[in-house]
Amino acid sequence: MKAIVLFAHGARDPRWAAPFERLQKLTQDALPEVAVRLSFLEFMSPALPELVADLAQQGCEQISVVPVFLGQGGHVLRDLPVMLDSLRIDYPAIQFRHSTAVGEDAAVLMAIRDYCVTQI
């Protein structure tokens, strides 16, 4: 079993998660053979360690963590690698991968630009 974890910051207001939940569904629909889950750094659940524990129980062998952040700030550069190092120790049978923040991708930036230029 393979999984993609969309890793977001989290917020106190539950409405904040709505676009991430839509992204999770869109991604799941595009990859029906992969478990696509949403996880949060803080304020919301599930937290990454909690989600990984659940995926491990389901027999997951590969987890790709995709930070759904616009930039490579402290959470993505410092917090996430520490969490992944700990998870690699706790779950040595799982292969963990992670990507850069989605906002660092040229295609994502172009899609945002295309939206912005229609707002004038």
mmCIF file with all atom_site columns, C-alpha atoms in Angstrom:
data_model
loop_
_atom_site.group_PDB
_atom_site.id
_atom_site.type_symbol
_atom_site.label_atom_id
_atom_site.label_alt_id
_atom_site.label_comp_id
_atom_site.label_asym_id
_atom_site.label_entity_id
_atom_site.label_seq_id
_atom_site.pdbx_PDB_ins_code
_atom_site.Cartn_x
_atom_site.Cartn_y
_atom_site.Cartn_z
_atom_site.occupancy
_atom_site.B_iso_or_equiv
_atom_site.pdbx_formal_charge
_atom_site.auth_seq_id
_atom_site.auth_comp_id
_atom_site.auth_asym_id
_atom_site.auth_atom_id
_atom_site.pdbx_PDB_model_num
ATOM 1   C CA . MET A 1 1   ? 0.000   0.000  0.000   1.00 0.00 ? 1   MET A CA 1
ATOM 2   C CA . LYS A 1 2   ? 1.180   3.513  -0.897  1.00 0.00 ? 2   LYS A CA 1
ATOM 3   C CA . ALA A 1 3   ? 0.019   6.783  0.602   1.00 0.00 ? 3   ALA A CA 1
ATOM 4   C CA . ILE A 1 4   ? 0.305   10.480 -0.081  1.00 0.00 ? 4   ILE A CA 1
ATOM 5   C CA . VAL A 1 5   ? -0.019  12.747 2.923   1.00 0.00 ? 5   VAL A CA 1
ATOM 6   C CA . LEU A 1 6   ? -0.978  16.320 2.205   1.00 0.00 ? 6   LEU A CA 1
ATOM 7   C CA . PHE A 1 7   ? 0.722   18.087 5.093   1.00 0.00 ? 7   PHE A CA 1
ATOM 8   C CA . ALA A 1 8   ? -0.796  21.468 5.994   1.00 0.00 ? 8   ALA A CA 1
ATOM 9   C CA . HIS A 1 9   ? -0.206  23.946 8.787   1.00 0.00 ? 9   HIS A CA 1
ATOM 10  C CA . GLY A 1 10  ? -3.581  23.854 10.522  1.00 0.00 ? 10  GLY A CA 1
ATOM 11  C CA . ALA A 1 11  ? -5.631  26.617 12.139  1.00 0.00 ? 11  ALA A CA 1
ATOM 12  C CA . ARG A 1 12  ? -7.990  27.159 15.038  1.00 0.00 ? 12  ARG A CA 1
ATOM 13  C CA . ASP A 1 13  ? -10.932 27.820 12.726  1.00 0.00 ? 13  ASP A CA 1
ATOM 14  C CA . PRO A 1 14  ? -12.150 24.520 11.219  1.00 0.00 ? 14  PRO A CA 1
ATOM 15  C CA . ARG A 1 15  ? -13.329 26.336 8.059   1.00 0.00 ? 15  ARG A CA 1
ATOM 16  C CA . TRP A 1 16  ? -9.669  26.923 7.179   1.00 0.00 ? 16  TRP A CA 1
ATOM 17  C CA . ALA A 1 17  ? -9.320  23.234 6.258   1.00 0.00 ? 17  ALA A CA 1
ATOM 18  C CA . ALA A 1 18  ? -12.033 23.268 3.564   1.00 0.00 ? 18  ALA A CA 1
ATOM 19  C CA . PRO A 1 19  ? -9.752  23.909 0.539   1.00 0.00 ? 19  PRO A CA 1
ATOM 20  C CA . PHE A 1 20  ? -7.308  21.283 1.777   1.00 0.00 ? 20  PHE A CA 1
ATOM 21  C CA . GLU A 1 21  ? -10.143 18.788 2.140   1.00 0.00 ? 21  GLU A CA 1
ATOM 22  C CA . ARG A 1 22  ? -11.185 19.537 -1.451  1.00 0.00 ? 22  ARG A CA 1
ATOM 23  C CA . LEU A 1 23  ? -7.568  19.070 -2.565  1.00 0.00 ? 23  LEU A CA 1
ATOM 24  C CA . GLN A 1 24  ? -7.455  15.744 -0.739  1.00 0.00 ? 24  GLN A CA 1
ATOM 25  C CA . LYS A 1 25  ? -10.609 14.557 -2.522  1.00 0.00 ? 25  LYS A CA 1
ATOM 26  C CA . LEU A 1 26  ? -9.386  15.748 -5.936  1.00 0.00 ? 26  LEU A CA 1
ATOM 27  C CA . THR A 1 27  ? -6.060  13.976 -5.397  1.00 0.00 ? 27  THR A CA 1
ATOM 28  C CA . GLN A 1 28  ? -7.758  10.802 -4.154  1.00 0.00 ? 28  GLN A CA 1
ATOM 29  C CA . ASP A 1 29  ? -10.033 10.789 -7.206  1.00 0.00 ? 29  ASP A CA 1
ATOM 30  C CA . ALA A 1 30  ? -6.961  11.076 -9.463  1.00 0.00 ? 30  ALA A CA 1
ATOM 31  C CA . LEU A 1 31  ? -5.127  8.255  -7.639  1.00 0.00 ? 31  LEU A CA 1
ATOM 32  C CA . PRO A 1 32  ? -7.726  5.690  -6.549  1.00 0.00 ? 32  PRO A CA 1
ATOM 33  C CA . GLU A 1 33  ? -5.049  3.058  -5.901  1.00 0.00 ? 33  GLU A CA 1
ATOM 34  C CA . VAL A 1 34  ? -3.214  5.298  -3.398  1.00 0.00 ? 34  VAL A CA 1
ATOM 35  C CA . ALA A 1 35  ? -4.393  6.316  0.079   1.00 0.00 ? 35  ALA A CA 1
ATOM 36  C CA . VAL A 1 36  ? -4.509  10.114 0.040   1.00 0.00 ? 36  VAL A CA 1
ATOM 37  C CA . ARG A 1 37  ? -4.726  11.638 3.497   1.00 0.00 ? 37  ARG A CA 1
ATOM 38  C CA . LEU A 1 38  ? -4.593  15.081 5.057   1.00 0.00 ? 38  LEU A CA 1
ATOM 39  C CA . SER A 1 39  ? -2.469  15.864 8.111   1.00 0.00 ? 39  SER A CA 1
ATOM 40  C CA . PHE A 1 40  ? -1.738  19.017 10.070  1.00 0.00 ? 40  PHE A CA 1
ATOM 41  C CA . LEU A 1 41  ? 1.255   20.465 11.861  1.00 0.00 ? 41  LEU A CA 1
ATOM 42  C CA . GLU A 1 42  ? -0.750  22.110 14.627  1.00 0.00 ? 42  GLU A CA 1
ATOM 43  C CA . PHE A 1 43  ? -4.217  23.082 15.863  1.00 0.00 ? 43  PHE A CA 1
ATOM 44  C CA . MET A 1 44  ? -6.010  20.371 13.838  1.00 0.00 ? 44  MET A CA 1
ATOM 45  C CA . SER A 1 45  ? -5.921  16.630 13.593  1.00 0.00 ? 45  SER A CA 1
ATOM 46  C CA . PRO A 1 46  ? -4.710  14.241 12.599  1.00 0.00 ? 46  PRO A CA 1
ATOM 47  C CA . ALA A 1 47  ? -1.125  15.164 13.340  1.00 0.00 ? 47  ALA A CA 1
ATOM 48  C CA . LEU A 1 48  ? 1.476   13.477 11.137  1.00 0.00 ? 48  LEU A CA 1
ATOM 49  C CA . PRO A 1 49  ? 2.618   10.907 13.748  1.00 0.00 ? 49  PRO A CA 1
ATOM 50  C CA . GLU A 1 50  ? -1.005  9.941  14.473  1.00 0.00 ? 50  GLU A CA 1
ATOM 51  C CA . LEU A 1 51  ? -1.773  9.531  10.776  1.00 0.00 ? 51  LEU A CA 1
ATOM 52  C CA . VAL A 1 52  ? 1.389   7.509  10.116  1.00 0.00 ? 52  VAL A CA 1
ATOM 53  C CA . ALA A 1 53  ? 0.502   5.152  12.983  1.00 0.00 ? 53  ALA A CA 1
ATOM 54  C CA . ASP A 1 54  ? -2.879  4.570  11.339  1.00 0.00 ? 54  ASP A CA 1
ATOM 55  C CA . LEU A 1 55  ? -1.322  4.010  7.904   1.00 0.00 ? 55  LEU A CA 1
ATOM 56  C CA . ALA A 1 56  ? 1.233   1.610  9.386   1.00 0.00 ? 56  ALA A CA 1
ATOM 57  C CA . GLN A 1 57  ? -1.582  -0.438 10.926  1.00 0.00 ? 57  GLN A CA 1
ATOM 58  C CA . GLN A 1 58  ? -3.164  -0.641 7.477   1.00 0.00 ? 58  GLN A CA 1
ATOM 59  C CA . GLY A 1 59  ? 0.055   -2.086 6.056   1.00 0.00 ? 59  GLY A CA 1
ATOM 60  C CA . CYS A 1 60  ? 1.344   0.996  4.280   1.00 0.00 ? 60  CYS A CA 1
ATOM 61  C CA . GLU A 1 61  ? 4.851   0.517  2.855   1.00 0.00 ? 61  GLU A CA 1
ATOM 62  C CA . GLN A 1 62  ? 5.502   3.914  1.258   1.00 0.00 ? 62  GLN A CA 1
ATOM 63  C CA . ILE A 1 63  ? 4.416   7.380  2.362   1.00 0.00 ? 63  ILE A CA 1
ATOM 64  C CA . SER A 1 64  ? 5.042   10.519 0.322   1.00 0.00 ? 64  SER A CA 1
ATOM 65  C CA . VAL A 1 65  ? 4.600   13.690 2.354   1.00 0.00 ? 65  VAL A CA 1
ATOM 66  C CA . VAL A 1 66  ? 3.618   16.731 0.309   1.00 0.00 ? 66  VAL A CA 1
ATOM 67  C CA . PRO A 1 67  ? 3.786   20.025 2.221   1.00 0.00 ? 67  PRO A CA 1
ATOM 68  C CA . VAL A 1 68  ? 0.843   22.114 1.035   1.00 0.00 ? 68  VAL A CA 1
ATOM 69  C CA . PHE A 1 69  ? 2.597   25.342 1.998   1.00 0.00 ? 69  PHE A CA 1
ATOM 70  C CA . LEU A 1 70  ? 3.338   28.203 -0.392  1.00 0.00 ? 70  LEU A CA 1
ATOM 71  C CA . GLY A 1 71  ? 6.989   28.444 0.633   1.00 0.00 ? 71  GLY A CA 1
ATOM 72  C CA . GLN A 1 72  ? 9.875   26.590 2.199   1.00 0.00 ? 72  GLN A CA 1
ATOM 73  C CA . GLY A 1 73  ? 9.636   28.319 5.592   1.00 0.00 ? 73  GLY A CA 1
ATOM 74  C CA . GLY A 1 74  ? 10.718  27.076 8.989   1.00 0.00 ? 74  GLY A CA 1
ATOM 75  C CA . HIS A 1 75  ? 7.985   24.468 9.309   1.00 0.00 ? 75  HIS A CA 1
ATOM 76  C CA . VAL A 1 76  ? 8.946   22.777 6.055   1.00 0.00 ? 76  VAL A CA 1
ATOM 77  C CA . LEU A 1 77  ? 12.708  23.250 6.424   1.00 0.00 ? 77  LEU A CA 1
ATOM 78  C CA . ARG A 1 78  ? 13.097  22.524 10.146  1.00 0.00 ? 78  ARG A CA 1
ATOM 79  C CA . ASP A 1 79  ? 10.005  20.960 11.726  1.00 0.00 ? 79  ASP A CA 1
ATOM 80  C CA . LEU A 1 80  ? 9.050   18.472 9.017   1.00 0.00 ? 80  LEU A CA 1
ATOM 81  C CA . PRO A 1 81  ? 12.526  16.878 8.621   1.00 0.00 ? 81  PRO A CA 1
ATOM 82  C CA . VAL A 1 82  ? 12.739  16.318 12.397  1.00 0.00 ? 82  VAL A CA 1
ATOM 83  C CA . MET A 1 83  ? 9.300   14.697 12.385  1.00 0.00 ? 83  MET A CA 1
ATOM 84  C CA . LEU A 1 84  ? 10.231  12.484 9.442   1.00 0.00 ? 84  LEU A CA 1
ATOM 85  C CA . ASP A 1 85  ? 13.509  11.416 11.063  1.00 0.00 ? 85  ASP A CA 1
ATOM 86  C CA . SER A 1 86  ? 11.577  10.331 14.142  1.00 0.00 ? 86  SER A CA 1
ATOM 87  C CA . LEU A 1 87  ? 8.985   8.493  12.051  1.00 0.00 ? 87  LEU A CA 1
ATOM 88  C CA . ARG A 1 88  ? 11.711  6.670  10.110  1.00 0.00 ? 88  ARG A CA 1
ATOM 89  C CA . ILE A 1 89  ? 13.042  5.377  13.437  1.00 0.00 ? 89  ILE A CA 1
ATOM 90  C CA . ASP A 1 90  ? 9.585   4.391  14.690  1.00 0.00 ? 90  ASP A CA 1
ATOM 91  C CA . TYR A 1 91  ? 8.534   2.764  11.396  1.00 0.00 ? 91  TYR A CA 1
ATOM 92  C CA . PRO A 1 92  ? 11.649  1.341  9.704   1.00 0.00 ? 92  PRO A CA 1
ATOM 93  C CA . ALA A 1 93  ? 9.562   -0.803 7.331   1.00 0.00 ? 93  ALA A CA 1
ATOM 94  C CA . ILE A 1 94  ? 7.967   2.271  5.756   1.00 0.00 ? 94  ILE A CA 1
ATOM 95  C CA . GLN A 1 95  ? 9.754   4.196  3.029   1.00 0.00 ? 95  GLN A CA 1
ATOM 96  C CA . PHE A 1 96  ? 9.229   7.912  3.617   1.00 0.00 ? 96  PHE A CA 1
ATOM 97  C CA . ARG A 1 97  ? 9.604   10.552 0.936   1.00 0.00 ? 97  ARG A CA 1
ATOM 98  C CA . HIS A 1 98  ? 8.889   14.249 1.042   1.00 0.00 ? 98  HIS A CA 1
ATOM 99  C CA . SER A 1 99  ? 8.741   16.992 -1.517  1.00 0.00 ? 99  SER A CA 1
ATOM 100 C CA . THR A 1 100 ? 9.307   20.707 -1.409  1.00 0.00 ? 100 THR A CA 1
ATOM 101 C CA . ALA A 1 101 ? 6.418   23.007 -0.572  1.00 0.00 ? 101 ALA A CA 1
ATOM 102 C CA . VAL A 1 102 ? 3.827   23.055 -3.360  1.00 0.00 ? 102 VAL A CA 1
ATOM 103 C CA . GLY A 1 103 ? 4.300   26.804 -3.790  1.00 0.00 ? 103 GLY A CA 1
ATOM 104 C CA . GLU A 1 104 ? 7.889   26.195 -4.880  1.00 0.00 ? 104 GLU A CA 1
ATOM 105 C CA . ASP A 1 105 ? 6.711   24.360 -8.011  1.00 0.00 ? 105 ASP A CA 1
ATOM 106 C CA . ALA A 1 106 ? 6.709   26.444 -11.206 1.00 0.00 ? 106 ALA A CA 1
ATOM 107 C CA . ALA A 1 107 ? 3.425   24.955 -12.459 1.00 0.00 ? 107 ALA A CA 1
ATOM 108 C CA . VAL A 1 108 ? 1.698   25.782 -9.164  1.00 0.00 ? 108 VAL A CA 1
ATOM 109 C CA . LEU A 1 109 ? 2.990   29.355 -9.285  1.00 0.00 ? 109 LEU A CA 1
ATOM 110 C CA . MET A 1 110 ? 1.777   29.700 -12.868 1.00 0.00 ? 110 MET A CA 1
ATOM 111 C CA . ALA A 1 111 ? -1.688  28.450 -11.879 1.00 0.00 ? 111 ALA A CA 1
ATOM 112 C CA . ILE A 1 112 ? -1.811  31.009 -9.064  1.00 0.00 ? 112 ILE A CA 1
ATOM 113 C CA . ARG A 1 113 ? -0.578  33.705 -11.431 1.00 0.00 ? 113 ARG A CA 1
ATOM 114 C CA . ASP A 1 114 ? -3.276  32.770 -13.943 1.00 0.00 ? 114 ASP A CA 1
ATOM 115 C CA . TYR A 1 115 ? -5.890  33.176 -11.236 1.00 0.00 ? 115 TYR A CA 1
ATOM 116 C CA . CYS A 1 116 ? -4.449  36.518 -10.108 1.00 0.00 ? 116 CYS A CA 1
ATOM 117 C CA . VAL A 1 117 ? -4.389  38.053 -13.576 1.00 0.00 ? 117 VAL A CA 1
ATOM 118 C CA . THR A 1 118 ? -8.101  37.292 -14.005 1.00 0.00 ? 118 THR A CA 1
ATOM 119 C CA . GLN A 1 119 ? -8.890  39.400 -10.965 1.00 0.00 ? 119 GLN A CA 1
ATOM 120 C CA . ILE A 1 120 ? -8.204  42.778 -12.581 1.00 0.00 ? 120 ILE A CA 1
#
